[in-house]
Structures are given as C-alpha cells and as structure tokens.
XYZ file of C-alpha atoms in Angstrom:
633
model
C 56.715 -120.871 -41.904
C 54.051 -118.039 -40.857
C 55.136 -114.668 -41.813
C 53.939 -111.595 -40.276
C 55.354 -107.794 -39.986
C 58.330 -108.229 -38.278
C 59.873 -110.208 -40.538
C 59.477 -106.995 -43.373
C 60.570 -103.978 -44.260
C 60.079 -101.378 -41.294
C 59.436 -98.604 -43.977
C 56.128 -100.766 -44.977
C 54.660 -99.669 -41.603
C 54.303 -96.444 -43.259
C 51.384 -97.488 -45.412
C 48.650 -97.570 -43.400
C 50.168 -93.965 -42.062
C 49.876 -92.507 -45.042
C 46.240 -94.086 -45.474
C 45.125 -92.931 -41.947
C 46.050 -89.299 -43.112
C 44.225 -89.570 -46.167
C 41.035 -90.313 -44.514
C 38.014 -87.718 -43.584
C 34.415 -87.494 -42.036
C 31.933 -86.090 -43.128
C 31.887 -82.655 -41.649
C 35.091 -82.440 -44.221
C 33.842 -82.945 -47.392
C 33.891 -79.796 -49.935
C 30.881 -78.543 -51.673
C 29.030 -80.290 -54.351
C 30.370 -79.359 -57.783
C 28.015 -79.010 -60.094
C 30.279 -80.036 -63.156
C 31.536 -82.997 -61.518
C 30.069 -86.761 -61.464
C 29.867 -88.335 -58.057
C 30.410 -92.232 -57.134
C 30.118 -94.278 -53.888
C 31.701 -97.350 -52.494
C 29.935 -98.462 -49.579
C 32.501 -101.035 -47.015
C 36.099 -100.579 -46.852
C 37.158 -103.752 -46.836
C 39.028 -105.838 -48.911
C 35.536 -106.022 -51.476
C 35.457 -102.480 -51.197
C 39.276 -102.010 -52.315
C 38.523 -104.046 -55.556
C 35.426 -102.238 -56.378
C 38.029 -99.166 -56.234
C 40.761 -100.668 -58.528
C 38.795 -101.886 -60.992
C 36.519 -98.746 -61.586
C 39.875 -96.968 -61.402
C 40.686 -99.086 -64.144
C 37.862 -98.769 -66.130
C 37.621 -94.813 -65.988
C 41.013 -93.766 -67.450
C 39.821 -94.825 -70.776
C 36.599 -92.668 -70.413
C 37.160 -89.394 -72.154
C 35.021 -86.976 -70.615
C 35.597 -83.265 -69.421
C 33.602 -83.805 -65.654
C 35.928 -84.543 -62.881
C 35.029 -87.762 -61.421
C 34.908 -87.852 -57.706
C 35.092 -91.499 -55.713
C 33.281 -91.042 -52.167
C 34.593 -94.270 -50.410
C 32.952 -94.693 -46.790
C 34.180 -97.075 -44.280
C 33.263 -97.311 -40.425
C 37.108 -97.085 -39.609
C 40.053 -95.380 -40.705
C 41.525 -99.127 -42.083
C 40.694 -98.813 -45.663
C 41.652 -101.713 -47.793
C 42.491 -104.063 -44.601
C 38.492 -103.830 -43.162
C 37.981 -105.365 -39.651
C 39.552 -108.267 -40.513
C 43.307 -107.486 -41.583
C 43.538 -104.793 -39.611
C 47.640 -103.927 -38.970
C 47.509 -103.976 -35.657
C 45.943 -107.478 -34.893
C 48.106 -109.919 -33.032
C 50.150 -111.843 -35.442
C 48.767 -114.966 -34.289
C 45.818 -114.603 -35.652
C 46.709 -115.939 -39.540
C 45.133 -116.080 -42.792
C 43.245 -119.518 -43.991
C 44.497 -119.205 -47.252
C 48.498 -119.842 -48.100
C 50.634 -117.011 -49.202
C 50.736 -118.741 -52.777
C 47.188 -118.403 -52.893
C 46.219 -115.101 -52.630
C 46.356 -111.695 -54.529
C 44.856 -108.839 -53.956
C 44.883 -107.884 -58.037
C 43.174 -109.514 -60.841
C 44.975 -110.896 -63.835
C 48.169 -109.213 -64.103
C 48.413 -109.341 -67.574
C 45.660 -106.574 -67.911
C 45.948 -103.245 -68.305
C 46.404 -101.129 -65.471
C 47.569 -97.993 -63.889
C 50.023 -99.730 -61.911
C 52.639 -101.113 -64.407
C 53.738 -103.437 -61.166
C 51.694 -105.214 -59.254
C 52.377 -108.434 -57.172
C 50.931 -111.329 -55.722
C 51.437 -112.133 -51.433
C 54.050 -114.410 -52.027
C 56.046 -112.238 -54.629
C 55.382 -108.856 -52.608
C 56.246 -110.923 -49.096
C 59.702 -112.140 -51.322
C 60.322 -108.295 -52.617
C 59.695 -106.991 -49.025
C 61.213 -109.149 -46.277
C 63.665 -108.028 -44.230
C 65.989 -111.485 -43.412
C 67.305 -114.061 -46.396
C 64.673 -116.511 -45.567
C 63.080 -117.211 -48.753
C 58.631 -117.178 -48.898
C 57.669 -121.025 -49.858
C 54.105 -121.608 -51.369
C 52.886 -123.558 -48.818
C 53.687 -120.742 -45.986
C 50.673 -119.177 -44.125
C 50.876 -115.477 -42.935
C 49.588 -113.309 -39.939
C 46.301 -111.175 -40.470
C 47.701 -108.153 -39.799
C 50.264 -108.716 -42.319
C 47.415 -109.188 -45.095
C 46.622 -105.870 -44.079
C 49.385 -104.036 -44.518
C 50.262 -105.879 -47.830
C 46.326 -104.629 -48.804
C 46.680 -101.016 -47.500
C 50.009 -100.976 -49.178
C 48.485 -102.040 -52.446
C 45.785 -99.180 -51.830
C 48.541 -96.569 -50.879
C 50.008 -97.161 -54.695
C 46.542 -97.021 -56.372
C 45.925 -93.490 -54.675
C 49.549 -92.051 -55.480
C 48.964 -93.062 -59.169
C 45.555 -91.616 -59.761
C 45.186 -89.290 -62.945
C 44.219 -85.925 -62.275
C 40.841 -85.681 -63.570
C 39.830 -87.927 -60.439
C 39.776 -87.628 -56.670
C 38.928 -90.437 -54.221
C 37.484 -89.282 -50.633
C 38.260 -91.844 -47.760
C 35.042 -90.878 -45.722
C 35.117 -92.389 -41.795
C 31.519 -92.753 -41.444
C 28.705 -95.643 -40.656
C 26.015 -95.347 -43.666
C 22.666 -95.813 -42.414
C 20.287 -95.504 -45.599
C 20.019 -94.870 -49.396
C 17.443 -92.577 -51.053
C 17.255 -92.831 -54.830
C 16.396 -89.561 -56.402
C 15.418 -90.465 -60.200
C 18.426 -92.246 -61.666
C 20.581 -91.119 -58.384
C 21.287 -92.156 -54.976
C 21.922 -89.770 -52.180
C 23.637 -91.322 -48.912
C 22.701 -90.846 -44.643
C 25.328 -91.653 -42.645
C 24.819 -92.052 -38.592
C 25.894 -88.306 -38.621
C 24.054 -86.590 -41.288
C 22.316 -86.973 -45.003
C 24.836 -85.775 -47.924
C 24.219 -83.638 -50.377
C 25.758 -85.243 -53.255
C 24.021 -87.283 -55.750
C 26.360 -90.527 -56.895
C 26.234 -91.466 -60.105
C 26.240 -94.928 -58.841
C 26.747 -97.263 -55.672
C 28.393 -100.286 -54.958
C 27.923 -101.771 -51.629
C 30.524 -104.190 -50.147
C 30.133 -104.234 -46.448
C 31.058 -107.586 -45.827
C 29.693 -109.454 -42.326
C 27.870 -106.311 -41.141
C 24.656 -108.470 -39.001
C 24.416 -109.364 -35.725
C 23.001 -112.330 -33.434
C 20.144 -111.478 -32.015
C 19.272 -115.141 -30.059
C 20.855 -114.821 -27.019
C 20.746 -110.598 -27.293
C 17.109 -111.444 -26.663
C 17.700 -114.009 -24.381
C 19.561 -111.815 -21.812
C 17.269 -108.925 -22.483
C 14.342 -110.135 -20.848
C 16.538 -112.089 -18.077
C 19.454 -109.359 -17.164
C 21.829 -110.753 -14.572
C 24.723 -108.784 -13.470
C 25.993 -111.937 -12.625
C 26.103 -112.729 -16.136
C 28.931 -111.267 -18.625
C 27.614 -111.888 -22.347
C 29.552 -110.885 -25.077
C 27.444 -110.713 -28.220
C 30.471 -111.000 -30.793
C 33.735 -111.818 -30.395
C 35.364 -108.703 -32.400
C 37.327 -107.010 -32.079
C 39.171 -109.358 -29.436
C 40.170 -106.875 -27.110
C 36.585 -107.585 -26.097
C 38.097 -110.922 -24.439
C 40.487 -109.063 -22.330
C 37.207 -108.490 -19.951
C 36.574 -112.869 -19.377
C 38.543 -113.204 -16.080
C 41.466 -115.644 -16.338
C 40.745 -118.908 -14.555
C 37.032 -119.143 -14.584
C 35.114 -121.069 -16.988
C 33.685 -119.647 -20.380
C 31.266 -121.394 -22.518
C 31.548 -119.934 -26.385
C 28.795 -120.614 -29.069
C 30.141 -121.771 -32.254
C 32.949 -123.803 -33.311
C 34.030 -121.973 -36.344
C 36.581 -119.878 -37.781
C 35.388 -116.998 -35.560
C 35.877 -119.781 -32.182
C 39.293 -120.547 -33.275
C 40.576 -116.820 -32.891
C 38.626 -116.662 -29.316
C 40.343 -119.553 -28.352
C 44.189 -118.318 -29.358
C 43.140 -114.562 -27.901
C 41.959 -116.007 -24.558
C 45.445 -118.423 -24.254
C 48.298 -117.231 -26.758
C 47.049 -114.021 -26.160
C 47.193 -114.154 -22.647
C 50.829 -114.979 -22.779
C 50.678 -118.548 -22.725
C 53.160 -120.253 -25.391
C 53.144 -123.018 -27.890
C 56.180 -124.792 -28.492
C 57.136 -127.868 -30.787
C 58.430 -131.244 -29.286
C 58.622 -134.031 -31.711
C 57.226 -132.470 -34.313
C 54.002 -131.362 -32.145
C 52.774 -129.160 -30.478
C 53.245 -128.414 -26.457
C 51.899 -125.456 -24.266
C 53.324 -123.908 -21.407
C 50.152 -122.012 -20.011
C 50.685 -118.384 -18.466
C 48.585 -118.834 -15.313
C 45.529 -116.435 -17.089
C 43.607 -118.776 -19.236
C 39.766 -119.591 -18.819
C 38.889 -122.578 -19.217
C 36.738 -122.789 -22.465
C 33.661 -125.149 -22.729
C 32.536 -124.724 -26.638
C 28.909 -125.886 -28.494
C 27.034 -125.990 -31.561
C 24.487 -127.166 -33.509
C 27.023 -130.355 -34.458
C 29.515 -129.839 -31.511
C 32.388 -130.754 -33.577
C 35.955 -128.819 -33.955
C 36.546 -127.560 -37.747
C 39.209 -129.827 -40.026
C 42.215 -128.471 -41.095
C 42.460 -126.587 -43.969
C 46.225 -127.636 -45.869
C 47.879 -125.729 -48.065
C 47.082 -125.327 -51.937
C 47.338 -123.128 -54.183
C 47.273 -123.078 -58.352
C 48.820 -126.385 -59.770
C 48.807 -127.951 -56.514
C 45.645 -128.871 -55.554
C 43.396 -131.900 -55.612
C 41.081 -132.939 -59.235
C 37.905 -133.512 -59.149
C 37.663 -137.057 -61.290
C 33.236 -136.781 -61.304
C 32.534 -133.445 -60.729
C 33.772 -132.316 -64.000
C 32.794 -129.259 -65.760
C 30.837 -131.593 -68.488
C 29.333 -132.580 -65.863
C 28.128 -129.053 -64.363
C 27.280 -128.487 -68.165
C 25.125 -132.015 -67.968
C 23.055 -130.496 -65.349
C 22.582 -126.719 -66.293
C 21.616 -127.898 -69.635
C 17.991 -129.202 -68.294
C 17.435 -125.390 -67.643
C 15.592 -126.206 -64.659
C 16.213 -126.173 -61.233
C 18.091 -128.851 -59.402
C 16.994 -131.119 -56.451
C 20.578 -131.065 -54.208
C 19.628 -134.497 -52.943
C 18.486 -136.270 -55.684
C 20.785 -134.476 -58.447
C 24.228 -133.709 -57.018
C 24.702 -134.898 -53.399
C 25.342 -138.848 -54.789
C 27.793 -137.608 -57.356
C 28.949 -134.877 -55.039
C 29.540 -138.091 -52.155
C 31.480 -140.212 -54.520
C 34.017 -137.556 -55.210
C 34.838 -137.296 -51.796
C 34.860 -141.516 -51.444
C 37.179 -141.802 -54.243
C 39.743 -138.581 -53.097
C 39.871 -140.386 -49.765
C 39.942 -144.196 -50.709
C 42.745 -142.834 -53.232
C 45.400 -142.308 -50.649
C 44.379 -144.928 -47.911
C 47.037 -147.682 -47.643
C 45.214 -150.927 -48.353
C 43.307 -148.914 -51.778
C 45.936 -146.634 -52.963
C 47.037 -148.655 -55.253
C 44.016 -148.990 -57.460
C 42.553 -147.366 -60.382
C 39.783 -145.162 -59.993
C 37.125 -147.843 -61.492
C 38.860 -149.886 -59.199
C 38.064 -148.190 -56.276
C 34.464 -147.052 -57.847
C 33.870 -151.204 -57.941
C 35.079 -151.466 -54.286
C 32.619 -148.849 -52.975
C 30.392 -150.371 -54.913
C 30.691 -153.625 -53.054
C 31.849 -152.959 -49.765
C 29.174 -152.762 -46.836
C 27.941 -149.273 -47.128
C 27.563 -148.631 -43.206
C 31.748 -149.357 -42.962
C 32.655 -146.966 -45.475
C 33.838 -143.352 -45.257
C 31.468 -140.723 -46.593
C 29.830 -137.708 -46.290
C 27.471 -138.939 -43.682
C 30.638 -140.107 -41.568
C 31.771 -136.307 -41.419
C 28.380 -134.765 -40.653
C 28.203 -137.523 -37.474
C 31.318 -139.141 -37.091
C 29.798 -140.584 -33.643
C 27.486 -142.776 -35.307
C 29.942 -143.795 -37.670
C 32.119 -144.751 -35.612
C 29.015 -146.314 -32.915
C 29.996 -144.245 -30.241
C 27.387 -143.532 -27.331
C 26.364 -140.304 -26.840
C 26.268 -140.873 -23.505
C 30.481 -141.540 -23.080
C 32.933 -139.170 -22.669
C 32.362 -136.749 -25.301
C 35.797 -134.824 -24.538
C 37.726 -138.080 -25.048
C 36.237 -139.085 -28.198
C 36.765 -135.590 -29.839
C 40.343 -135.546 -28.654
C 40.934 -139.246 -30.201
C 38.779 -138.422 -33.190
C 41.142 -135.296 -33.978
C 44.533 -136.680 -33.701
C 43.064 -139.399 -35.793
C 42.309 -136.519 -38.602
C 45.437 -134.960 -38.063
C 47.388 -138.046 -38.817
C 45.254 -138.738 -41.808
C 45.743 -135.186 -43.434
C 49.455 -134.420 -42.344
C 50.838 -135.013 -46.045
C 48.219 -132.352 -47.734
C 45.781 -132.904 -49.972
C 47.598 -134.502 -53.067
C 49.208 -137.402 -50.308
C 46.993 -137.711 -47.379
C 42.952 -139.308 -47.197
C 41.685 -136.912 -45.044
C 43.025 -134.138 -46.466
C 42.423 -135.193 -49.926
C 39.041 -135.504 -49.167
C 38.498 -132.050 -47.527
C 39.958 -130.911 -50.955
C 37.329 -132.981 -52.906
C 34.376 -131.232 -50.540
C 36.113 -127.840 -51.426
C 36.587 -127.835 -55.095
C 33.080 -129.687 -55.228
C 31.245 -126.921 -53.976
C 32.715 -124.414 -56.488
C 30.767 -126.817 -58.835
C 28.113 -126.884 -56.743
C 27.893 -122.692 -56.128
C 28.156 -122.482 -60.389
C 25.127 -124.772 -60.342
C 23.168 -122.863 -57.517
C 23.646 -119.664 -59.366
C 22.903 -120.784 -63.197
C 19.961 -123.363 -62.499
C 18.957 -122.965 -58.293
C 17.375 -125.472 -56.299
C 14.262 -126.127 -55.949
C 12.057 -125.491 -53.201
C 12.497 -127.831 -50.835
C 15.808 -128.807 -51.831
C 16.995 -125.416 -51.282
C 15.619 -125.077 -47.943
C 17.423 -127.998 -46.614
C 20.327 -126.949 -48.876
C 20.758 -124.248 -46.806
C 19.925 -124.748 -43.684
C 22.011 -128.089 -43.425
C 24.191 -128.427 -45.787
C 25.796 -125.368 -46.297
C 26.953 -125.243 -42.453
C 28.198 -128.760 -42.879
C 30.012 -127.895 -46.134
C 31.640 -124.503 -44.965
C 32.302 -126.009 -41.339
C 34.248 -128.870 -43.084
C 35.694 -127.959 -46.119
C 36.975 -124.536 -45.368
C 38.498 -124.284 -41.903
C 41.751 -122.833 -40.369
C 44.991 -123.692 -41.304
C 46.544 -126.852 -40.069
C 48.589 -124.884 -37.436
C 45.779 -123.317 -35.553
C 44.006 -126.836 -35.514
C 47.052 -128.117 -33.477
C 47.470 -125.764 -31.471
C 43.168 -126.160 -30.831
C 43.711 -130.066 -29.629
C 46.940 -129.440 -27.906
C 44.955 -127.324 -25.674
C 42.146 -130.010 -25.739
C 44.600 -132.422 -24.569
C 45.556 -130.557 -21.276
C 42.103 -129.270 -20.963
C 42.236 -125.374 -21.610
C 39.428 -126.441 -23.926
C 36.673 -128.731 -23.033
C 33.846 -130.516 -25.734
C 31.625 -131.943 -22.838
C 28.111 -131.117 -25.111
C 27.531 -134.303 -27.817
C 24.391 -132.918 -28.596
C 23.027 -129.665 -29.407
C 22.006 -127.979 -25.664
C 19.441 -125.047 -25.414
C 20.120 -121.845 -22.986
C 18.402 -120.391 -20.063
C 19.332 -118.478 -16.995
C 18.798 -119.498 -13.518
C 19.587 -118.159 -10.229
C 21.463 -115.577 -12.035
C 23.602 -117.490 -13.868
C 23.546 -119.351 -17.678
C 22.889 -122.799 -17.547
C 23.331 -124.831 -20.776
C 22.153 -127.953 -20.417
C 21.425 -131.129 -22.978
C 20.069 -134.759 -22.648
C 23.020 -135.774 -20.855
C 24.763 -133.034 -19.599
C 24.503 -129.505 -17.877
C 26.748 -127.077 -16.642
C 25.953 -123.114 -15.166
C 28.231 -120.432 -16.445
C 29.185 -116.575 -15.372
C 31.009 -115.725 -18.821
C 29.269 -116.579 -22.513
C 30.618 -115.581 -25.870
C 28.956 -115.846 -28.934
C 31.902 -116.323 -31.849
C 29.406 -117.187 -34.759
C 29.465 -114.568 -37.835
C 26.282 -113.626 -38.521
C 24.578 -114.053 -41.402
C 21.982 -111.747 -43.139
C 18.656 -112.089 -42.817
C 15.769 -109.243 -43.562
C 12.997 -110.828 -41.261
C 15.912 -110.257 -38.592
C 15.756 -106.490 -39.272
C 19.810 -107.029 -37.867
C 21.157 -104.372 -40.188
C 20.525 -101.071 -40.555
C 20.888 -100.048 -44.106
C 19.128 -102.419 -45.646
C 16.400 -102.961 -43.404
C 15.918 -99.133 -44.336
C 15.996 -99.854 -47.773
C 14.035 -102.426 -47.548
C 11.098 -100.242 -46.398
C 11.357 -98.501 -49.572
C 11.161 -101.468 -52.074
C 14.969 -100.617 -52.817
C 15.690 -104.344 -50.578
C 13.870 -107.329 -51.688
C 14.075 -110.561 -49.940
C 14.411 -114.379 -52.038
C 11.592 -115.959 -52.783
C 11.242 -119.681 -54.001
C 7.657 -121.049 -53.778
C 7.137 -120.434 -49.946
C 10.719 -120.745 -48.781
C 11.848 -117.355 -48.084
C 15.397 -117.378 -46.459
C 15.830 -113.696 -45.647
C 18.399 -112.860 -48.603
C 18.594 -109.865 -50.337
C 17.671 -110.488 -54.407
C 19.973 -109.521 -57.001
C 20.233 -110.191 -60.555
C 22.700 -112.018 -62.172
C 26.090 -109.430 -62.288
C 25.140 -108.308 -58.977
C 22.486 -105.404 -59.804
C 19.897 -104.812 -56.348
C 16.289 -106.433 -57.878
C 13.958 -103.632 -56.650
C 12.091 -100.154 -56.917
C 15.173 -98.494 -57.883
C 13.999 -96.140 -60.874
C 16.870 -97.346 -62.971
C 19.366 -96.136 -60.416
C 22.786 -97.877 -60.370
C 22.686 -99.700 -56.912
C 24.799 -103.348 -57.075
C 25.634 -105.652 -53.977
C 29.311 -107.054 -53.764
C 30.838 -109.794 -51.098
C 28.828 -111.008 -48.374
C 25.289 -109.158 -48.800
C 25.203 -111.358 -52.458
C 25.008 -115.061 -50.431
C 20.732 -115.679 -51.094
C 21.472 -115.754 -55.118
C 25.036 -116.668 -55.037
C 27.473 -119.051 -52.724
C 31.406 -118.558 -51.440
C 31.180 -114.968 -51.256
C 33.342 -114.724 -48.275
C 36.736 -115.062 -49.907
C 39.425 -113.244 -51.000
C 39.104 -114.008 -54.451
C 38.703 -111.310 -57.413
C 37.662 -114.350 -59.519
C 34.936 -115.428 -57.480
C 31.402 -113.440 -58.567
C 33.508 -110.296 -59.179
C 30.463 -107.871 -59.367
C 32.842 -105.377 -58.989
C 33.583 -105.535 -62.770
C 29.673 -105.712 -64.017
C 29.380 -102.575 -61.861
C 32.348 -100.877 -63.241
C 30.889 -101.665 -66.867
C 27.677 -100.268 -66.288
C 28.717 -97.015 -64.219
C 31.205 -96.543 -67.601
C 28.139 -96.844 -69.692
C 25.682 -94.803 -67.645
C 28.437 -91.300 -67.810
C 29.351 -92.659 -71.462
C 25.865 -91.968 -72.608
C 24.943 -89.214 -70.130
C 28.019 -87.184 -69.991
C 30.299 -88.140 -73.067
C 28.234 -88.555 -75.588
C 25.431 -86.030 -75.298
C 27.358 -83.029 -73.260
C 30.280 -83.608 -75.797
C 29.076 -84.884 -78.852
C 31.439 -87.431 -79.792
C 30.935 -90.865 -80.692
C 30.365 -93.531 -78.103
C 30.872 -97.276 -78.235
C 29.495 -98.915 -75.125
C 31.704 -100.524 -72.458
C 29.406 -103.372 -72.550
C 30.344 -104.378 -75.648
C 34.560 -103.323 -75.844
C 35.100 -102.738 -72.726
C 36.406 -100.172 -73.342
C 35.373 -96.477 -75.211
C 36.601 -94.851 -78.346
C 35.772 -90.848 -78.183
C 36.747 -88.989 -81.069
C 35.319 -85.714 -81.941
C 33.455 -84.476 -84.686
C-alpha cells in the first residue's frame, strides 16, 4: 500500500498551519539583546530540523542565566518538510525509502524533551483515519513525509523551555562574515545585526546546472522552451501536451518529471494481472530521455531493520582489514574485486539452477565459469555488451525487454529475488565503502575515477525509486509515452532554432528540453551563492588530493568548515559534506550526524564562555559527558 494524507487524521493538516504562522522575515526580528547568546541554522530542511532537535536537546542541560535564541532561516515558509516533502506535493510523488524505514528522531531511548516520539510507521498507525493497518514494506506519498516532519517540528516548538526562543526566519542567506569567534549573516534582503554564537549549515541540493544554461545563453531561440530544473513541478505545467520533450537525466529527479507530465496530467494507472496498465488523458508529451549511460534506474524494494540483505565479504573485519594500513586505498585495486564478488554471490544466491549451493560453492562456480557469461558489476554498468547487443538496433526495444527482465528478477525483494538481492549487496556495500572513503580516502587517481564513474553508477543503481514508480516508468515505455531512442551518450546544439541532440546513430530536433539532474556542488562552478562568497574569504576551501581537485568544500572529520575561520563555530551538515564524506543525501540521523559534533561543541563554546566564567561555577565539558554539571560555589 502507499499512504498519503487522505488516508489521516484531517486535524494533522493543522501542522504545517501552525508552522506557517510561526514563521517571520527579516524586517521582523526584535533587537539584539545584549544578555542573550545567538545561534543559526542555515536550510530548513529535513537536515536543518535535526540540527534543531538535537541542539534542543543538548541545551536544557546547560545551566546558564543568558537566554538562548535559535535564528533558523529557510528560503520558504516549509520548515522541517524543505523543498522536497513539501505538504502540498501531489501524492504521487512517494518516498524511496519504506515507511518501516524511516524516522525522523534518533534513538528513542535517549533523553529528550519529548517523552513520545515515533517512528513513520508507528505515527502513520497512531494517525490514520480508516482500520487499514501500516505494513513495513508500505511506501508513502512525499507530501505525507512532510506533514509527519512539520508535525514532529510543531511538538518540538510547543515543548521548548522558557529560557529559549527559536525564530523561523523566511529568508535566502547570501554570505557569512566571521567577526573574531562570531559569525554575522546577509541575507538577499539585508546584513543582520546579530552575532551567532555558532552556525550550522544544512542547505541540502542548493546548485544549479550551468551546461546547457550556457548553452542557450549564447544561442537564445524563442523557439526553444528550456527548463533548467525540474522543481518545483508546476514548472512542467508550461511543456505543451502532445509534443515531444527530450529530458536530461534518468534519475530520481526524471522519474518525478515523468509521473508530473502523465499522472499529473490526469492520465491513470490501473492494475490488470497484477501489472500495471494506463489509460492516457489525451495531454501527455511524449518524453525522449538521455544520459551519460542512457539507462532507466532499478528498483529500489523494500527493507528496512532485520529485513535486509548480509553482506557475506564485505564484513566489518574486513573494513577494519583495510583501514588498519592507515593509508589511502586504491578503489580498483583494493575494494572493487571484493566489492564485485558480493554482488556475484547475493545474485547467484537466489538464481534457480545455484540457489541451492553453499556460498564456497558458488565462490568455486564463479571461480570456474567463463567470466564473459557471468553476471557482475560490469554487466550493470553496460548491460548491452553483456548481453552483445548492437548499438546500432532498436535501443527502445532492448530497454523495454531488458526491464521487464529486471522486474521479474527482483519481484520477491531482496532476501528472495537475484536482482534484487543484488541491488541490496551494491547498497549495503557502499556503506562499507563510504566508512572506508572517510577513515582512509582514495588515492589520487583512484579517487578521481572513483568519483567521476563510479559513484554515478553506484547511486544510479543501487538507490533508485521504489518498485512502483519503476512500473509505472516501463508501462509507459511499453505504449510509448516514454521513448529511450539514444544508446549512446549524444551532445547538444541548436539549429535553425530548434535543439538537436544527436549521437553516432541517431538524431532528433526538439522545441521543449528539461534538465531533471540534481546538481551537485562544485566551487570552480561558482553555482552557489553563499559559499562561493565565502570562499573569497578563505572561510570555503575546496579538496585537494595531489592534483585532483573535485570542487568540494573541505571539512574536518565531525563536520567542522577547514578554513580562515578565527576559531569561529561554522560546521557543514547534509549535502554540502559529499567531497570528504559519501551518502549524505538520506534521511538518516545515523548517517554522518554532524548535527551532534556541532551541538557538542556549541555546548562547550557557551559552557566555557558564558557558564563558567560569567557565573563561576564548575564546568565539565560536553565533550567529555555529554552532558554539564553546574553547581555553584
């Protein structure tokens, strides 16, 4: 089942009410208080929310007599939910995760000012509105996820203690100044006069393409309609219905363009026999996607705690094997063998002719068999040599055949099915791999190939949509809403005012182009604001291995900028972390939760400052207790 609002609780539409009402510009903010200690959260996404909770969290043990004020700026008024869980979304776009999954708290067991706190599936159980009971393998809608974050944040803020106030600022920061141990903050309106104790910045996928922005700069056609992003997707509603679109990037981002411009559009998906049909509302383009690989994402199947796949190689004495040489790591040469076998032996574990043997069974048949016919890594990065496919045929068929093919290999989940189990494999293998990255790095070669090939391969593979949206995705293939016509890469020009994309074998002109790639952050791109200011201050360094620089912003290990900062307090959270540390884009408080090293230290900077000197009493360091014992003289 996929839940969304309507099957919950009316009154929980009140939440993001009461957080819209909460929430201020600028121009509102009272005057500086001299006796008070200042802190800002930069992003109000989901990132942003747990920087909030756990500094919350960490504070009400912190006996001091300054009021402690929490200035927490977001570009919109959806605090918590962020651009991406917004409540009003369509409920067909869903989360990627299953409701079993994902929480929005840490480990419940902890202290904390909410004596009830509860995971998706427990809240969705507590909160729906029919007798249909949650399962752990049900998906939900996005805009549910926001309204189960934004009422999460609604609780926090209605349980504060009094000696704290939290501002929900509506503003776009532009720049950082630091002012000794200090930062003062610019937003796109004007520069505050408040000095914040510390900062924690969480603003999540906040770059933009700039390829084809360039592109269409020097060659302007008003023939042409180019749509640099695909959010929010009410910026679809302008593509025409019955004309043809082409769309760059077949990711996560491609897979919500795709429901938007047909589900969204009124057409509707049905089941017949257990699969999928569509009954098309007369308005749908016809979409024409590409990419650097040209191939559709897997499906992602549900998992969750206790029910998900094992790595049998990739063990944690074997992560400990390799971070012992303290040294860095060659990906090729030191993981990707070990890293290729796990996903050989998840697959070969559930296919019918070798299910039935022992894992040194099937070790000795991959050992033997000829290496060109077996499954591996190298057969998902290019599954038409694999399979000896010319590139010349018909590229649409082949995808089409090779995707039911996947489906039917994954439809039991990842503890039944081959393909699925080794999707899993690929998954909980780069955890391994992302511990390994962080602790030891690569070196610097291996990194640069690292990440310019086999991250994409990894993320495009091992974490895509939910099996549901992938059906729906090849039932449209099937009666050609959506056409794969490019087997190769194709480069981009305009001609006679209009876009013509065009590879070895195949071009085609187009009116309407979307780009539906997420950005990712790069400095030498200058494609974001903030820290391309800070950068020109020596607040923002870039990553530096030998001479591969990738454009990443350098932290240190808990997530602390590495820069001419002056001792100030200034730590990355989320997204803006992915140079020094992988998987940042999840939903995960487990995950490089630099929202806790942050909390620490802010808690030790007033400790020492304010608590200890101001009021004489006896301090023992966060750091160390995590927590603080005051007691006066």
């Amino acid at each position: 089942m996929i839940w969304n609002s309507a099957y919950l609780d009316p009154f929980l539409n009140k939440a993001p009410k009461t957080i819209y009402n909460r929430v201020v510009n600028e121009n509102n903010l009272p005057t500086e208080e001299s006796e008070s200690i200042y802190i800002a959260i930069i992003g109000g996404g989901p990132k942003g929310f747990y920087a909030l909770d756990r500094f919350i969290n960490k504070i009400i043990h912190l006996n001091t007599e300054k009021r402690i004020n929490i200035h927490w700026f977001n570009h919109t008024r959806d605090f918590a939910a962020g651009p991406n869980f917004q409540p009003h979304l369509p409920s067909y776009l869903i989360m990627n995760d299953c409701i079993a999954e994902i929480s929005c708290w840490e480990d419940l067991n902890k202290p904390h000012i909410l004596p009830k706190r509860l995971k998706l599936i427990d809240w969705i159980n507590e909160n729906k509105s029919g007798e249909n009971e949650p399962r752990h393998g049900d998906f939900c809608s996005r805009e549910l996820m926001g309204l189960y974050l934004m009422d999460a944040l609604k609780n926090i803020l209605e349980n504060i203690p009094n000696t704290m106030d939290i501002k929900l600022i509506n503003a776009n920061v532009i720049d950082i100044d630091v002012v000794e141990e200090k930062t003062k903050v610019t937003t796109s309106k004007k520069r505050l006069p408040y000095q914040y104790e510390s900062t924690i910045i969480c603003t999540g996928h906040s770059y933009a393409n700039m390829e084809e922005e360039n592109l269409l700069a020097t060659d302007v056609s008003e023939n042409i309609m180019y749509l640099p992003q695909a959010y929010p997707v009410e910026l679809l509603d302008d593509i025409p219905s019955q004309v043809d679109v082409a769309i760059k990037g077949i990711g996560l981002t491609f897979m919500d363009a795709v429901l938007h411009l047909t589900e969204g559009r009124g057409g509707i998906f049905y089941k017949q026999d257990q699969e999928y049909r569509y009954l098309p509302s007369g308005y749908e383009p016809t979409i024409y996607p590409f990419s650097r690989r040209n191939l559709p994402m897997l499906p992602r199947n549900a998992f969750w705690e206790g029910n998900k796949y094992q790595l049998k190689i990739m063990t944690d004495d074997w992560v400990n094997s390799l971070k012992s040489r303290n040294g860095q790591l060659n990906f090729e040469r030191d993981i990707l063998p070990i890293y290729n076998l796990e996903t050989q032996i998840a697959f070969y574990s559930h296919v019918h002719s070798t299910k039935e043997l022992s894992d040194s069974e099937i070790l000795d048949f991959i050992d033997s068999f000829d290496s060109s016919k077996l499954f591996s890594i190298s057969a998902l990065i290019d599954p038409m040599t694999y399979s000896k496919v010319q590139m010349e045929s018909n590229y649409h068929e082949f995808i089409v055949d090779l995707g039911i093919y996947s489906l039917k290999l994954s439809d039991q989940g990842e503890l039944k099915s081959p393909m699925a189990a080794a999707i899993a494999a690929l998954r909980e293998g780069f955890y391994k791999i992302a511990d390994l990255f962080a602790h030891n790095g690569f070196d610097e070669e291996s990194q640069e190939s690292f990440e310019k090939h086999w991250m994409a391969f990894i993320n495009h593979t091992a974490f895509g949509p939910p099996r549901d949206s992938i059906d729906k995705l090849f039932c449209l293939a099937k009666d050609g809403f959506v056409k794969f016509i490019f087997s190769e890469e194709p480069s981009i020009s305009i001609s006679d005012n209009r876009l013509k994309i065009k590879n070895s074998y195949i071009e085609k002109e187009f009116n309407y182009f979307i780009d539906a790639r997420i950005p990712k952050g790069n400095l030498k791109l200058k494609n974001n604001l903030l820290f391309e200011r800070m950068q020109k201050k020596g607040y923002v360094r870039e990553i530096v291995n030998g001479k591969y620089e990738n454009g990443k912003i350098a932290v240190q290990k808990d997530g602390r900028l590495i820069g001419n900062i002056n001792n100030a307090l200034i730590y990355l959270y989320g997204i803006p972390t992915d140079g020094t540390f992988l998987q940042n884009d999840s939903l995960s408080r487990k995950i490089n939760n630099f929202s806790d090293e942050w909390s620490v230290a802010t808690m030790d900077r007033i400790a020492e400052k304010y608590s200890c000197r101001n009021n004489k009493m006896e301090c023992i360091k966060f750091s160390n207790l995590n927590y603080i014992n005051l007691t006066s003289n």
